[in-house]
XYZ file of C-alpha atoms in Angstrom:
625
model
C 0.000 0.000 0.000
C 1.466 3.298 -1.077
C 0.475 5.996 1.387
C 1.146 9.617 0.531
C -0.756 12.243 2.426
C -2.438 15.367 1.366
C -0.865 18.706 0.906
C 1.540 21.497 1.693
C -0.018 24.441 3.494
C 1.079 27.928 2.579
C 0.173 30.518 5.174
C -0.364 33.875 3.530
C -1.094 35.941 6.592
C -4.267 36.672 8.498
C -7.143 37.925 6.409
C -9.206 38.833 9.435
C -9.332 42.150 11.185
C -10.597 42.366 14.725
C -12.510 45.597 14.741
C -13.914 45.467 18.254
C -15.492 43.069 20.651
C -18.928 44.478 21.194
C -22.568 43.591 21.042
C -24.150 42.772 17.684
C -27.868 43.496 17.625
C -28.995 40.525 15.576
C -32.104 40.160 17.733
C -33.336 43.748 18.032
C -36.252 42.856 20.296
C -33.919 41.656 23.049
C -30.837 43.050 24.744
C -27.690 41.208 23.772
C -25.000 40.446 26.304
C -21.754 42.301 25.692
C -19.506 39.784 24.051
C -16.470 40.646 26.161
C -18.258 39.837 29.419
C -17.052 36.690 31.118
C -20.113 34.745 32.192
C -20.770 31.822 34.572
C -22.175 29.681 31.755
C -19.175 30.365 29.533
C -16.835 29.383 32.332
C -18.824 26.184 32.837
C -18.154 25.435 29.172
C -14.467 26.178 29.760
C -14.530 23.749 32.680
C -15.876 21.074 30.315
C -13.072 21.840 27.886
C -10.470 21.545 30.625
C -11.730 18.087 31.501
C -11.492 17.081 27.840
C -7.937 18.381 27.552
C -6.981 16.601 30.790
C -8.403 13.404 29.331
C -6.483 14.019 26.120
C -3.238 14.243 28.103
C -3.951 10.919 29.808
C -4.897 9.198 26.539
C -1.842 10.512 24.686
C 0.373 9.239 27.495
C -1.288 5.818 27.119
C -0.725 5.934 23.370
C 2.927 6.768 23.989
C 3.223 3.742 26.283
C 1.585 1.529 23.654
C 4.081 2.763 21.057
C 6.976 1.862 23.346
C 5.459 -1.606 23.825
C 5.049 -2.234 20.095
C 7.429 -5.150 19.586
C 5.396 -7.669 17.568
C 2.447 -7.876 15.206
C 0.288 -8.924 18.144
C 0.852 -5.470 19.684
C -0.511 -3.531 16.713
C -4.188 -3.833 17.667
C -3.449 -2.520 21.162
C -1.463 0.413 19.787
C -4.253 1.280 17.352
C -6.823 1.060 20.132
C -4.765 3.529 22.152
C -4.559 5.800 19.095
C -8.342 5.702 18.550
C -8.911 6.503 22.226
C -6.531 9.464 22.097
C -8.130 10.734 18.890
C -11.555 10.540 20.504
C -10.278 12.710 23.336
C -8.851 15.169 20.822
C -12.123 15.359 18.917
C -14.059 16.030 22.110
C -11.676 18.907 22.862
C -11.328 20.113 19.248
C -13.963 22.848 19.551
C -11.832 24.537 22.245
C -8.353 23.670 21.002
C -8.956 25.023 17.498
C -10.481 28.228 18.844
C -8.192 29.111 21.752
C -4.961 27.245 20.920
C -4.923 27.085 17.104
C -1.149 26.799 16.757
C -0.969 23.886 19.187
C -4.016 22.307 17.530
C -2.321 22.462 14.142
C 0.839 20.896 15.523
C -1.260 18.172 17.119
C -3.421 17.452 14.080
C -1.983 19.055 10.966
C -1.390 17.267 7.644
C 1.474 14.772 7.644
C 3.555 16.870 5.273
C 6.408 19.319 5.819
C 5.535 22.911 6.585
C 7.327 25.676 4.709
C 7.875 29.036 6.394
C 8.169 31.304 3.360
C 9.337 34.262 5.415
C 12.360 32.412 6.787
C 13.851 31.238 3.507
C 14.141 27.970 1.584
C 15.773 26.050 4.434
C 12.882 26.763 6.802
C 11.099 23.473 6.182
C 9.649 21.897 9.301
C 8.682 18.241 9.618
C 5.059 17.435 10.419
C 4.022 16.329 13.883
C 0.963 14.952 15.582
C -1.891 12.566 15.074
C -1.824 12.418 11.290
C 1.848 11.464 11.259
C 1.165 8.791 13.872
C -1.832 7.550 11.883
C 0.250 7.174 8.738
C 2.826 5.084 10.624
C 0.386 3.055 12.694
C -1.911 2.187 9.791
C 0.869 1.742 7.241
C 2.401 -1.413 5.909
C 4.552 -2.298 8.937
C 3.893 -0.447 12.192
C 6.407 -2.608 14.064
C 9.194 -1.595 11.708
C 8.119 2.030 12.213
C 8.317 1.755 16.023
C 11.226 4.179 16.401
C 9.399 6.857 14.436
C 6.158 6.165 16.309
C 7.863 6.553 19.666
C 9.411 9.805 18.512
C 6.072 11.161 17.312
C 4.054 10.154 20.384
C 6.799 11.649 22.503
C 6.581 14.873 20.525
C 2.813 15.001 20.924
C 2.856 14.859 24.715
C 4.419 18.313 25.318
C 2.092 19.813 22.707
C -0.864 18.614 24.747
C 0.776 19.897 27.925
C 1.180 23.318 26.316
C -2.476 23.375 25.290
C -3.502 22.262 28.776
C -1.525 25.111 30.336
C -3.205 27.611 28.053
C -6.660 26.208 28.722
C -6.137 26.262 32.491
C -5.970 30.072 32.447
C -8.542 30.649 29.702
C -11.462 33.008 30.348
C -14.440 33.156 27.995
C -17.610 35.032 27.150
C -20.859 33.526 25.940
C -20.357 34.999 22.473
C -16.976 33.364 22.091
C -18.208 29.983 23.281
C -20.989 30.040 20.691
C -18.621 31.318 18.026
C -16.297 28.394 18.750
C -19.235 26.015 18.378
C -20.276 27.540 15.052
C -16.753 27.250 13.683
C -16.497 23.656 14.876
C -19.699 22.742 13.070
C -18.251 24.256 9.882
C -14.985 22.403 10.456
C -16.786 19.070 10.743
C -18.932 19.716 7.662
C -16.096 20.901 5.397
C -13.031 19.023 6.670
C -14.079 16.193 8.960
C -16.641 14.548 6.697
C -14.256 14.895 3.749
C -11.639 12.776 5.539
C -9.167 15.657 5.695
C -7.641 14.609 9.017
C -8.215 10.847 8.900
C -6.963 10.032 5.404
C -5.424 6.635 6.177
C -7.422 5.059 8.998
C -10.698 6.301 7.509
C -12.318 7.186 10.835
C -13.870 10.448 9.665
C -17.534 9.566 10.281
C -16.881 8.287 13.777
C -14.727 11.284 14.563
C -17.351 13.695 13.210
C -19.760 12.197 15.725
C -17.192 12.583 18.506
C -16.627 16.220 17.568
C -20.390 16.773 17.742
C -20.346 15.167 21.180
C -17.807 17.819 22.158
C -20.185 20.487 20.842
C -23.103 18.966 22.759
C -21.166 19.000 26.025
C -20.006 22.571 25.397
C -23.586 23.791 25.029
C -24.901 21.912 28.078
C -24.591 24.917 30.442
C -26.912 26.913 28.165
C -29.687 24.364 27.976
C -33.231 25.582 28.644
C -36.598 23.878 28.708
C -38.135 25.695 25.749
C -38.963 24.364 22.301
C -35.825 25.858 20.771
C -33.718 23.340 22.645
C -36.104 20.513 21.862
C -35.561 21.239 18.177
C -31.796 21.575 18.630
C -31.604 18.283 20.522
C -33.541 16.557 17.751
C -31.189 17.925 15.091
C -28.124 16.894 17.067
C -29.336 13.386 17.800
C -30.575 12.866 14.239
C -27.272 13.971 12.732
C -25.219 11.891 15.129
C -27.301 8.775 14.562
C -26.569 8.956 10.830
C -22.850 9.371 11.479
C -22.721 6.318 13.733
C -24.928 4.157 11.511
C -22.160 3.694 8.933
C -18.381 3.483 8.933
C -18.090 3.356 5.136
C -17.348 6.908 4.022
C -17.247 5.858 0.375
C -20.904 4.783 0.480
C -22.078 7.533 2.813
C -24.779 9.914 1.559
C -22.881 13.121 2.272
C -25.303 15.348 0.364
C -28.342 14.239 2.326
C -26.518 14.513 5.640
C -25.289 18.010 4.861
C -28.504 19.346 3.305
C -31.022 17.724 5.631
C -29.063 17.502 8.879
C -25.881 19.585 9.220
C -27.277 22.760 7.691
C -30.564 22.597 9.644
C -28.454 21.871 12.744
C -26.471 25.060 12.178
C -29.669 27.051 11.829
C -31.096 25.478 14.979
C -27.943 26.486 16.844
C -28.293 30.038 15.623
C -31.922 30.157 16.788
C -30.851 28.905 20.207
C -28.183 31.601 20.448
C -30.650 34.313 19.502
C -33.185 32.990 21.982
C -30.533 33.353 24.680
C -29.802 36.907 23.451
C -26.116 36.123 22.966
C -24.263 38.360 20.547
C -21.305 37.567 18.298
C -17.766 38.919 18.272
C -17.337 41.732 15.765
C -14.541 40.821 13.400
C -13.920 41.021 9.702
C -13.896 37.375 8.830
C -14.336 35.556 5.546
C -16.986 33.291 7.057
C -19.424 35.845 8.392
C -20.105 35.740 12.100
C -23.846 36.245 11.581
C -24.197 33.362 9.103
C -25.691 30.131 10.403
C -23.629 27.848 8.146
C -20.897 28.098 5.509
C -23.458 26.898 2.966
C -25.746 29.925 3.397
C -26.108 32.229 0.401
C -24.672 35.137 2.412
C -22.062 33.113 4.315
C -18.976 34.828 2.886
C -17.650 38.366 3.102
C -15.263 39.117 0.242
C -13.561 41.716 2.441
C -12.450 38.836 4.651
C -10.115 37.899 1.794
C -8.986 41.508 1.239
C -6.294 43.718 2.822
C -7.160 44.881 6.319
C -7.612 48.484 5.139
C -10.034 47.549 2.341
C -13.508 49.068 2.512
C -16.787 47.895 1.054
C -16.776 48.708 -2.655
C -19.451 51.092 -3.880
C -21.484 50.458 -7.050
C -19.615 53.362 -8.623
C -16.249 51.730 -7.889
C -17.449 48.419 -9.335
C -18.692 50.167 -12.495
C -15.392 51.986 -12.822
C -13.509 48.728 -12.369
C -15.600 47.098 -15.085
C -14.735 49.902 -17.465
C -11.021 49.623 -16.653
C -11.141 45.837 -17.049
C -11.995 46.388 -20.725
C -9.703 49.388 -21.267
C -6.673 48.743 -23.485
C -4.985 51.896 -22.181
C -3.867 49.845 -19.184
C -1.278 48.049 -21.331
C 2.025 49.527 -22.357
C 1.258 49.563 -26.068
C -2.477 50.229 -25.729
C -3.369 46.954 -27.445
C -4.361 44.654 -24.567
C -6.958 44.868 -21.796
C -7.669 42.502 -18.921
C -10.583 41.206 -20.986
C -8.264 40.281 -23.837
C -7.486 37.096 -21.912
C -10.418 36.994 -19.486
C -13.394 37.001 -21.847
C -16.792 37.320 -20.134
C -18.435 35.123 -22.778
C -15.970 32.332 -21.904
C -16.530 32.586 -18.138
C -13.606 35.031 -17.988
C -11.116 32.583 -19.517
C -9.994 32.382 -23.145
C -10.391 28.720 -24.092
C -6.716 28.432 -25.031
C -4.003 26.154 -23.705
C -2.170 29.400 -23.020
C -2.533 32.880 -24.378
C 0.197 34.745 -26.196
C 2.782 37.038 -24.716
C 3.208 40.461 -26.278
C 5.996 39.158 -28.483
C 3.868 36.308 -29.784
C 5.329 33.388 -27.831
C 3.004 31.355 -25.569
C 2.545 32.519 -21.997
C 3.752 30.095 -19.352
C 0.348 29.131 -17.955
C -3.309 28.622 -18.737
C -5.633 31.597 -18.173
C -7.769 31.077 -15.039
C -11.260 32.449 -14.538
C -11.678 35.476 -12.301
C -15.205 34.505 -11.261
C -15.120 34.012 -7.485
C -11.486 35.152 -7.435
C -12.467 37.353 -4.507
C -13.179 34.237 -2.434
C -9.620 33.033 -2.029
C -6.480 34.158 -0.289
C -3.733 34.152 -2.884
C -3.638 34.732 -6.629
C -1.891 33.099 -9.559
C -0.980 29.450 -9.878
C 2.148 29.995 -7.773
C 0.457 32.184 -5.115
C 2.865 35.017 -5.788
C 0.406 37.649 -4.567
C -1.961 37.509 -1.627
C -4.613 40.068 -2.501
C -6.411 41.102 -5.686
C -4.974 44.615 -5.492
C -1.475 43.142 -5.822
C -2.648 40.809 -8.580
C -3.749 43.891 -10.550
C -0.285 45.433 -10.289
C 1.422 42.177 -11.214
C -0.627 41.683 -14.397
C -0.481 45.302 -15.566
C 3.278 45.577 -15.087
C 4.163 42.045 -16.215
C 6.463 42.354 -19.219
C 4.850 39.408 -21.018
C 1.231 40.255 -20.284
C 0.372 43.967 -20.348
C 3.809 45.548 -19.904
C 2.315 48.692 -18.466
C 3.410 51.049 -15.745
C 0.846 52.343 -13.304
C 2.372 55.812 -13.096
C 2.362 56.131 -16.890
C -1.154 54.704 -17.083
C -2.426 57.253 -14.574
C -1.122 60.108 -16.742
C -2.632 58.507 -19.847
C -6.061 58.036 -18.262
C -6.111 61.556 -16.821
C -6.439 62.992 -20.321
C -9.940 61.512 -20.527
C -12.114 64.050 -18.677
C -15.109 61.699 -18.658
C -13.039 59.002 -16.987
C -11.641 61.492 -14.478
C -15.201 62.425 -13.553
C -16.045 58.755 -13.073
C -13.040 58.386 -10.751
C -14.153 61.396 -8.704
C -17.653 59.984 -8.363
C -16.360 56.531 -7.456
C -14.141 57.900 -4.709
C -16.331 60.807 -3.656
C -15.853 60.080 0.060
C -12.096 60.689 -0.273
C -10.412 64.065 -0.487
C -9.718 64.562 -4.189
C -7.921 67.452 -5.792
C -9.329 68.467 -9.153
C -6.222 67.383 -11.037
C -5.499 64.168 -9.101
C -8.700 62.153 -9.224
C -6.947 59.278 -10.984
C -4.251 57.552 -8.938
C -2.531 54.174 -9.092
C -4.147 53.166 -5.815
C -7.610 53.946 -7.139
C -6.954 52.011 -10.345
C -5.987 49.005 -8.230
C -8.950 49.481 -5.890
C -11.499 49.770 -8.699
C -10.232 46.711 -10.571
C -10.175 44.674 -7.361
C -13.704 45.869 -6.534
C -14.921 44.710 -9.938
C -13.342 41.292 -9.552
C -14.889 40.906 -6.093
C -18.266 41.704 -7.638
C -17.872 38.632 -9.869
C -18.975 36.366 -7.020
C -21.670 33.803 -7.687
C -22.598 31.022 -5.245
C -26.001 29.849 -6.418
C -25.234 26.874 -8.632
C -27.537 23.832 -8.684
C -25.190 22.260 -6.124
C -25.649 25.228 -3.778
C -29.415 25.071 -4.169
C -29.389 21.348 -3.418
C -27.379 21.923 -0.259
C -29.877 24.580 0.804
C -32.729 22.102 0.565
C -33.907 22.030 -3.060
C -34.081 18.305 -3.823
C -34.999 19.025 -7.453
C -31.817 21.012 -8.157
C -29.677 17.955 -8.950
C -30.323 14.747 -10.843
C -29.637 11.418 -9.170
C -26.398 11.091 -11.127
C -25.280 14.551 -10.012
C -26.109 13.649 -6.415
C -23.981 10.491 -6.750
C -21.242 12.686 -8.148
C -21.414 14.955 -5.099
C -21.052 11.979 -2.784
C -18.099 10.708 -4.797
C -16.516 14.181 -4.657
C -16.644 14.166 -0.860
C -16.210 10.428 -0.406
C -14.482 7.873 -2.604
C -12.824 10.322 -5.015
C -11.456 12.407 -2.094
C -11.730 15.659 -4.069
C -13.154 17.672 -1.162
C -10.087 17.035 1.002
C -8.265 19.545 -1.255
C -11.086 21.441 -3.022
C -12.853 22.372 0.187
C -16.624 22.749 0.240
C -18.462 24.954 -0.363
C -16.035 27.189 -2.307
C -14.208 24.189 -3.841
C -10.868 26.023 -3.778
C -7.820 25.442 -1.568
C -8.348 28.210 0.992
C -8.777 26.276 4.220
C -12.051 26.476 6.175
C -13.391 27.595 8.504
C -11.086 30.598 9.051
C -9.886 30.937 5.421
C -6.548 32.452 6.427
C -4.256 30.265 4.327
C -4.267 28.687 0.906
C -2.781 25.396 -0.057
C -0.591 24.280 -2.916
C -0.461 20.756 -4.277
C 2.089 18.672 -6.141
C 0.042 16.560 -8.535
C 2.620 15.440 -11.054
C 1.015 17.166 -14.046
C 2.484 15.844 -17.323
C 3.714 17.694 -20.352
C 1.344 15.759 -22.641
C -1.995 14.032 -22.064
C -0.679 10.477 -21.972
C -1.440 7.638 -19.552
C 1.976 5.954 -19.492
C 5.637 6.953 -19.687
C 4.690 10.561 -18.947
C 7.192 13.327 -18.253
C 6.652 16.036 -15.680
C 5.774 19.497 -16.943
C 8.937 21.612 -16.549
C 7.117 24.468 -14.761
C 8.513 24.383 -11.203
C 5.555 26.294 -9.777
C 5.868 27.885 -6.357
C 9.448 26.671 -6.060
C 10.438 29.538 -8.356
C 9.520 31.925 -5.533
C 10.407 30.058 -2.348
C 13.187 27.679 -3.492
C 11.879 25.316 -0.782
C 12.119 21.658 -1.813
C 8.473 20.756 -0.978
C 7.354 23.406 -3.468
C 8.916 21.797 -6.536
C 6.072 21.632 -9.096
C 3.576 22.893 -6.476
C 0.580 24.940 -7.601
C -2.362 26.654 -5.961
C -5.504 24.574 -5.612
C -8.043 26.439 -7.777
C -11.796 26.570 -7.435
C -13.651 24.133 -9.647
C -16.768 26.266 -9.776
C -17.766 26.932 -13.396
C -15.186 24.341 -14.414
C -17.487 23.126 -17.191
C -16.841 26.452 -18.945
C -13.113 26.877 -18.385
C -11.372 24.169 -20.439
C -8.567 23.340 -20.970
C -7.399 22.302 -17.505
C -4.350 22.300 -15.222
C -1.803 25.101 -15.029
C -0.449 24.136 -18.468
C -3.796 23.395 -20.128
C -2.711 19.816 -20.808
C -6.200 18.285 -20.444
C -8.966 19.370 -22.781
C -11.870 17.618 -21.039
C -13.055 16.987 -17.497
C -13.103 13.292 -18.315
C -9.340 13.422 -18.860
C -8.852 15.262 -15.580
C -10.848 12.671 -13.648
C -8.901 9.870 -15.323
C -5.620 11.530 -14.255
C -6.728 11.625 -10.616
C -8.190 8.136 -10.803
C -4.770 6.783 -11.779
C -3.050 8.443 -8.807
C -1.877 11.613 -10.506
C 1.607 11.708 -11.953
C 2.652 8.606 -10.022
C 0.042 6.608 -11.906
C 1.244 7.595 -15.378
C 4.965 7.106 -14.966
C 6.112 10.295 -13.214
C 8.182 9.874 -10.065
C 8.180 12.815 -7.677
C 9.252 12.345 -4.065
C 7.179 15.334 -3.007
C 3.899 14.472 -4.766
C 1.188 15.453 -2.297
C -1.667 13.800 -4.161
C -2.096 10.239 -2.847
C -0.476 7.944 -5.382
C -2.905 5.051 -4.859
C -5.482 4.691 -7.656
C -9.000 5.739 -6.718
C -10.511 2.713 -8.490
C -13.475 4.701 -9.747
C -15.690 2.797 -12.156
C -16.663 4.280 -15.498
C -20.109 5.139 -14.152
C -18.572 6.807 -11.097
C -16.262 8.894 -13.246
C -19.204 10.041 -15.360
C -21.187 10.949 -12.234
C -18.268 12.949 -10.903
C -18.063 14.931 -14.139
C -21.809 15.555 -14.073
C -21.496 16.898 -10.525
C -18.711 19.274 -11.507
C -20.797 20.581 -14.393
C -23.543 21.342 -11.876
C -21.200 23.804 -10.129
C -21.898 26.339 -12.890
C -23.260 29.770 -11.969
C -22.377 32.763 -14.145
C -25.619 34.629 -13.613
C -25.450 38.068 -15.273
C -21.691 37.817 -15.757
C -21.060 36.507 -19.251
C -21.815 39.731 -21.101
C -20.329 43.180 -20.573
C-alpha cells in the first residue's frame, strides 16, 4: 500500500481584522450580552473543555506507552486502540483547542507533510508532527518496523498537549466566544471532517465527526433551557449523530443528504438557540461571516475577509469603474491589450486556449484562469505570488509578457480623458480629491479589485441542493457529489463549499499541491511538466512543481485544464486523478502530495463525478459586458 498524504499548506497571513469586541444586535427585540463579558455559563463550558484536555493528556500518554510496547504484530491492535482513544479525546476537545490554541491544535493534528515558512527562507522546512503522522505510521504497511518513528512522534505530541492544557487552564471566555467556537467547529466538521481531511489513512472520519459533535453537545450543556428551541436543537443533534454512527463506510455515505437535511438545519437550529438566549457575536472582519448560520448559506462569505485589512466595502460606482477599466486597453504599455483580452466574459472570464500569447507572440507560461469568485480566495496566480487582488492587478499590468504597463504612466494617460476622471471622482467621492489628481494608481488598483470581487456567484444547482432544493440535482449529479466528498477524495483539497484550496473555517491560508502534471496528455511513460511552480519563488524543496488549488466552480466552462492546459476535457482530468496523478502515469516525484494510490473509480462513477462538476456552474449576469 502506497500511502502519501495530502498537501503542503502555505500561510499567507491573516485575512481577518478584529474591529472590536462588542454587542451585535442581531435580535433587536432583546438586549444582547456584551460579548467581552465573562459569564458563569461560559466558564462552565471552559470547565468542560479543561476536563477534555486533561483526558487528552492521559490518553496521549497511554498511546505513547503503547508505542513503546510495540514489539510484535500482536501489539498492533493494542497500539491502534490507544490511538483511537486518544483521537476521541482530541475530537471532544477540538472545539476549544482550534479556537483558543490554534497553533498547538495544528501541531497536534496538521497534515502529515512538511511545513514551509516562506518568510524564513528555503531552508525553513519543518517536519510534520501529531496525530496524522502517527496515523500514517500506525496504519501503514509495517507499524512494528516504524516503532522508532512512532515513539518519537508520540513523545513529541505529549508536550504539545501539555502546552495546550496550560493555556486552557488560564482561559477566560464570554458567551459569544463559546458560541462562536461552536459555530466554527460545526463548519470544520462539515467541510473538513466529513471529507476525511484529518483521517486520510485510517478512515475514521464519520466516527470522529460524531465525537466532535459530542464535544459540541457537552459545550452547550450549560446553556440548555426547557423551551422548544432546545427541543428542536436536541432533535437535530441526535438525528445527525445517529446517521454518522450508523455507517463506517465513508465511500458509500450519503454526504449530500446529511449536509442538506441535517448539518445545515443543525447550524440554523444552533443560531436560533443563540438568539433565543440573546447572545451576541464577536465583531470581526472574517471571511466566514459571524452572523451566518452555516458556511453553505447564500450570504455566508464576506469578500472583504479575503482583502487587505484596510479595504472598505466597494461602492457600485467603484465596481462600475472597475468594469470599465477591465476592458480598457490603455492599461497596457502599447495600448493593445486589456484585462478582458485574456479573461473574456463570454468564456466565463477565460480564453479557451491552452495558453494565451505574450506580447511578443510566444506562448505565456500558464493557462488563463477564470476570475469569477477570485475574490473568495487568499492568494492569486498558480504559484500564489500575490496575496490580494490589489497586488494581482499590479502584477498583471506591469508584467512584461502580459500587459507591460506602468501604473504611473497609465495614470497620466487616463487623466487625459475628462469623462473618466469624472467617473473616478464619483467613485471615490468620500475621499479628499484634488481636481487634477482624481486618478491615482491606488484607485486604479482598488477599482479593478472591486470589480473582480463583484464577480462572485454562489447559487449553482449544487448550492441550491445543499440549501434544501431536492430538485436542483439529478440522481447522477447527487452520486457525483457523494463521490466528490467520499471515494474520489476531491473535497479534502477542493474544500466545500467554495471548492478552492483556501482552508475552512477561518480561510486564512491557501494550499498548494504537487500533482505530477504531465507535459502531454498520456497515460503511461509521462514526463513532468517543466514548470517548477511555487518553487520559483520560495526555493523550498516541498514546493517543486507545487501549484495553488483552484476553485472548480464553473469548471465546465473553463477548459482546458491544469496550469499548463494539458487536459482538454473533465473526463481526462478525472482519469488523471483516478490513476493516482503523476505517479500513476509514470512520473516519479518524491514530493507528490496527491495520494499515489489509484482511486478505483468505475466508469459510471467517473461520469457521475463529471456531471457533478458541471452542476457547479453559476455565471448569472456575468457573461456579457
